[in-house]
Coordinates of C-alpha atoms and ligand atoms in Angstrom, one line a residue:
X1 CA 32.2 149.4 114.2
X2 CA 33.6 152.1 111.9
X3 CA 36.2 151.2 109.7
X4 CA 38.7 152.8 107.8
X5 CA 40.4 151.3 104.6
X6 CA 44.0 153.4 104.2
X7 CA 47.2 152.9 102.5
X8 CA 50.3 151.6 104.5
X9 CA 53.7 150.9 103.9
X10 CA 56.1 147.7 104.4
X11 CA 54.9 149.4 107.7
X12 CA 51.5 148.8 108.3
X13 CA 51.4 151.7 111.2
X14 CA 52.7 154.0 108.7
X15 CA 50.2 155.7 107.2
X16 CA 50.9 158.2 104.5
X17 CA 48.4 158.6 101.9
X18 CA 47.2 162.3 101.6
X19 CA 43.9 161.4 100.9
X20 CA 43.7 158.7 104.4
X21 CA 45.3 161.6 106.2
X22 CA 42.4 164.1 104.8
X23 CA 39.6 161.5 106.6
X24 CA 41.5 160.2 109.5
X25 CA 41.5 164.4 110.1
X26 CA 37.2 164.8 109.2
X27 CA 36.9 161.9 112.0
X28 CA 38.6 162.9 114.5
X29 CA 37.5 166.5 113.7
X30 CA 33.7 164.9 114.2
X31 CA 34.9 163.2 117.5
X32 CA 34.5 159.8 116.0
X33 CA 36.4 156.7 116.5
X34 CA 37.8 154.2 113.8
X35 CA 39.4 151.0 113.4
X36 CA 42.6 151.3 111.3
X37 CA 42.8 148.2 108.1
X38 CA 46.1 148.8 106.9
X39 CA 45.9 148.4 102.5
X40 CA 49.1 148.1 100.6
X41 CA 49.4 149.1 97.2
X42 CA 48.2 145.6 95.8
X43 CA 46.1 144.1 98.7
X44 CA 43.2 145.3 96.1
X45 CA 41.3 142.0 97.2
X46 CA 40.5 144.1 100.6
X47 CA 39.0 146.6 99.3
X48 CA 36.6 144.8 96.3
X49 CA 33.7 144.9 98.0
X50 CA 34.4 148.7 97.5
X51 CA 33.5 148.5 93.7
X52 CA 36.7 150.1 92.7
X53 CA 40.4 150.4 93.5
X54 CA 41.5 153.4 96.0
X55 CA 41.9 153.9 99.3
X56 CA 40.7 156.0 101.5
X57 CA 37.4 153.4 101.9
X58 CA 35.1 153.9 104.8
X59 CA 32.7 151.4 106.3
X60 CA 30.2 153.0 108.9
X61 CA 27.4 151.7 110.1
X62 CA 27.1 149.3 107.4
X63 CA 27.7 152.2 105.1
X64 CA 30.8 152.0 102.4
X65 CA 32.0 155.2 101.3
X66 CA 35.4 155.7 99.1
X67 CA 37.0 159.5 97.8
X68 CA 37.9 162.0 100.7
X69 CA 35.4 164.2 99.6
X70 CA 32.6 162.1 99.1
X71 CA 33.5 160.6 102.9
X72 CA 33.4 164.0 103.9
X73 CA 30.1 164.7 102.8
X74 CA 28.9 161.4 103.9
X75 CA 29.8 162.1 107.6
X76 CA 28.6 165.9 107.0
X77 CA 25.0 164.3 106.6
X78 CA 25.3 161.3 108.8
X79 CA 26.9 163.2 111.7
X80 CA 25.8 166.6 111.2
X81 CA 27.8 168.3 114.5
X82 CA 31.0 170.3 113.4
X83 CA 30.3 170.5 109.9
X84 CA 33.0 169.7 107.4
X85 CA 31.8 171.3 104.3
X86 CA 28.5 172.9 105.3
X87 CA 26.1 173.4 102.7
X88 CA 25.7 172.7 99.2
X89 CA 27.3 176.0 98.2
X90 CA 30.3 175.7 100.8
X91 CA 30.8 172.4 99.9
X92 CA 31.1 173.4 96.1
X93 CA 33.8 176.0 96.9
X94 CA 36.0 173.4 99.0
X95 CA 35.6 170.9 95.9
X96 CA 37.3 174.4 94.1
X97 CA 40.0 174.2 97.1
X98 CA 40.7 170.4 96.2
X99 CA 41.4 170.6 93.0
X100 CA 44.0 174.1 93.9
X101 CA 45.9 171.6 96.2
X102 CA 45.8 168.9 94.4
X103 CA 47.8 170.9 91.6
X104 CA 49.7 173.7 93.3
X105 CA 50.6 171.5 96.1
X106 CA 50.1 167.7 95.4
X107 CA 52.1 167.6 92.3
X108 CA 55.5 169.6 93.3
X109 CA 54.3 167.4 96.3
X110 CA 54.8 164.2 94.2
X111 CA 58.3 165.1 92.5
X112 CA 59.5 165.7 95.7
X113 CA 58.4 162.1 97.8
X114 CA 58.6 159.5 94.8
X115 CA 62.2 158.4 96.5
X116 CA 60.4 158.0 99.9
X117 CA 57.4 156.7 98.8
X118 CA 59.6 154.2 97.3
X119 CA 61.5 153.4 100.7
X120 CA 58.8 153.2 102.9
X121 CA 56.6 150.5 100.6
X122 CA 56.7 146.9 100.7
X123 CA 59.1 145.6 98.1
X124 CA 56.2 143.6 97.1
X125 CA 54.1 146.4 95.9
X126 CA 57.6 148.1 93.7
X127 CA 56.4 146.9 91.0
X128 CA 53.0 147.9 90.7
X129 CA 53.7 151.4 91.8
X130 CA 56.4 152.1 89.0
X131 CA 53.9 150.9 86.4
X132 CA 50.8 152.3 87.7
X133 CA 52.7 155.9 88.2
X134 CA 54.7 155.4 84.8
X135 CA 51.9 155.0 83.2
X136 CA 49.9 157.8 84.9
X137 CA 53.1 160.2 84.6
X138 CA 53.8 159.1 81.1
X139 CA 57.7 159.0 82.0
X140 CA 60.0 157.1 84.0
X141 CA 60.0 157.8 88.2
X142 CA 63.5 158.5 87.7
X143 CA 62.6 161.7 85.3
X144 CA 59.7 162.9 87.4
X145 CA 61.2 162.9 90.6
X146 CA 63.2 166.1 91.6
X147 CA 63.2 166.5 95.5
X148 CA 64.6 170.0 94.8
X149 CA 62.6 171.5 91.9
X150 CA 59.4 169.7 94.1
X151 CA 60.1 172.1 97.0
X152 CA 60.6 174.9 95.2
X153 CA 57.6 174.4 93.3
X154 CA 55.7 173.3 96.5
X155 CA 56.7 177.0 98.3
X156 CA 55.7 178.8 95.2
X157 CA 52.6 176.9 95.4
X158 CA 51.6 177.5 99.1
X159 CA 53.3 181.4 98.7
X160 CA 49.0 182.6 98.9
X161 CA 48.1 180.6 101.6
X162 CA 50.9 181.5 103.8
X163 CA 49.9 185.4 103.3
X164 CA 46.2 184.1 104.6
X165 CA 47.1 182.0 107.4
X166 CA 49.1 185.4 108.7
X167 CA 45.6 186.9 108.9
X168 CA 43.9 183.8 110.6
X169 CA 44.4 180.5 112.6
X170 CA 42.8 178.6 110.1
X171 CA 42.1 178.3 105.9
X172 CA 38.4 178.3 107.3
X173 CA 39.0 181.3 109.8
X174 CA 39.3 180.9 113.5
X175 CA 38.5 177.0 113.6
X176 CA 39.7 174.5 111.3
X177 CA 36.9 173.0 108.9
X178 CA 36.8 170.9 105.7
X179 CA 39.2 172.9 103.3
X180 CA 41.7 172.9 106.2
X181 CA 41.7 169.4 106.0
X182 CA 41.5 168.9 102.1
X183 CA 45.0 170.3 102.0
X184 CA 46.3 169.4 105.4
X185 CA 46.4 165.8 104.4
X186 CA 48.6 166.5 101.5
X187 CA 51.6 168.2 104.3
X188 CA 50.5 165.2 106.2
X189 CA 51.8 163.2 103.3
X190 CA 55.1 165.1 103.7
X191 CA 55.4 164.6 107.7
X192 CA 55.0 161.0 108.0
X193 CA 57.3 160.0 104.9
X194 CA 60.0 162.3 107.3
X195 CA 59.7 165.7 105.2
X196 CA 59.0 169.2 105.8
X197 CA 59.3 171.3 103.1
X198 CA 57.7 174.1 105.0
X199 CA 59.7 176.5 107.4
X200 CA 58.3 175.7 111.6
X201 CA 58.2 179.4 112.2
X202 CA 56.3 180.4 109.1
X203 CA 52.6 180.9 109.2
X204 CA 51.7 177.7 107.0
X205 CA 54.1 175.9 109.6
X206 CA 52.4 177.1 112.6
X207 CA 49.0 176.1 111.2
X208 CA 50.0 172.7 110.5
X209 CA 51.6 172.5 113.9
X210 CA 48.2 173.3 115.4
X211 CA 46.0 170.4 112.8
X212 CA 48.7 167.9 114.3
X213 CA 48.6 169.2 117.9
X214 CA 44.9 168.7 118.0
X215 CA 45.0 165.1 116.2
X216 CA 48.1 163.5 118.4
X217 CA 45.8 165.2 121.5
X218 CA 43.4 162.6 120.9
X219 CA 44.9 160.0 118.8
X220 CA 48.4 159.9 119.6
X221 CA 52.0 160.6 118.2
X222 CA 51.9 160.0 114.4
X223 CA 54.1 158.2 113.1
X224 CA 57.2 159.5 110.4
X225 CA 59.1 157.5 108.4
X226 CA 63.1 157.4 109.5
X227 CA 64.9 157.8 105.7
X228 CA 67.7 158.3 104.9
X229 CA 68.2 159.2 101.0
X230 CA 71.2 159.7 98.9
X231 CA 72.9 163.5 98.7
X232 CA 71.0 164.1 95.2
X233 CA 67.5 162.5 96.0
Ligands
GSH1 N1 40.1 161.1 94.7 C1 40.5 160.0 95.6 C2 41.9 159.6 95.3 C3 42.3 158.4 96.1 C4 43.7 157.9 95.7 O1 44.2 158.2 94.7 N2 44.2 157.0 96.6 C5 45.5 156.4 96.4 C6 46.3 156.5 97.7 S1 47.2 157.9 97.7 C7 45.4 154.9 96.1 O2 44.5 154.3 96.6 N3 46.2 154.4 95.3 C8 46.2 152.9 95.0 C9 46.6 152.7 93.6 O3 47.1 153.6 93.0 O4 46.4 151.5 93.2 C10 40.3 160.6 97.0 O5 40.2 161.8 97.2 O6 40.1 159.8 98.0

């Protein structure tokens, strides 16, 4: 049995973590099945035999994997149809596309979700996530977050990719591949905690329409957080 260790909220059928969404997208990309274990913040005890603290975690055939990336190239070598990465060269340059999206787009990302990311987690874990991300932001939630500024940010950030997606289907050309998913998991993170800071009928929007359309084909609706949050948030 495959299994695949991912952050949930209160919820434990919503799933939201960007870097979950990016290997839920390799599997089902691979035509693979997996058996969801829902993790919250501080179920940490679930995931020790991991040897560290993060989801996403992958168990396959007896085989434990954590880090999207490194799952990626895992599955590339284990299940070698419809490459993720490719070879060693390819897979360098998409290492060069995750670390674009994880500033350009995961960080105006951040400032925008921190007040859903806060509704949508058990109360239990509250406290953990404020000190964790206090101490990784090196400021208070409350001074990071800015829903608005975040967006902005975010379409200044994705401003490139939008003039390359009017070109082709896909970041990887006229089928999706690994970089397609590296930074579709991050808009993923948007859609299911009920965002969309991208416009439907702009290129970026009709490409993630596509990712989604192909994953709810075979797996089903995905589910979005219902929030509602105050005027200024
Ligand atoms: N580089 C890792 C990052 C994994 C990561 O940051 N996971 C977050 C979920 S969004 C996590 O497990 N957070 C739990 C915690 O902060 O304790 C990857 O690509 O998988």
């Amino acid at each position: 049995m495959r299994e695949l260790f991912e952050l949930c909220g209160a919820d434990p059928e919503l799933v939201f973590s960007p870097y979950c969404w990016r290997v839920r997208l390799a599997l089902a990309h691979k035509g693979l099945d997996w058996q969801s274990r829902p993790t919250r913040f501080t179920d940490k005890e679930l995931i020790a035999f991991s040897g560290q603290k993060l989801v996403p975690v992958l168990i396959d055939e007896g085989e434990t994997v954590h880090d999207s990336l490194a799952i990626f190239a895992y599955l590339d070598q284990r299940y070698p149809q419809r490459p993720l990465l490719g070879g060693a060269l390819a897979a360098e340059r998409a290492r060069l596309v995750e670390r674009l999206s994880f500033h350009m787009v995961r960080v105006p990302l951040l400032k925008m979700l921190i007040p859903r990311v806060w509704q949508v987690i058990d109360p239990a874990d509250r406290e953990y996530f404020r000190s964790s991300r206090e101490k990784a932001l090196g400021m208070s939630l409350e001074a990071f977050a800015d829903p608005q500024g975040g967006e902005r940010l975010f379409r200044e950030g994705v401003a490139p990719l939008e003039m390359w997606l009017r070109d082709q289907p896909f970041l990887e050309g006229q089928a999706s591949g690994g970089c397609d998913y590296l930074l579709a998991g991050m808009l993923f993170w948007a859609w299911c905690l009920g965002a969309q800071p991208w416009a439907e009928d702009s290129a970026l929007g009709a490409w993630f329409a596509r990712i989604l359309q192909t994953y709810e084909a075979t797996h089903g609706p995905v589910k979005r957080a219902a929030i509602h949050l105050e005027e200024n948030q």
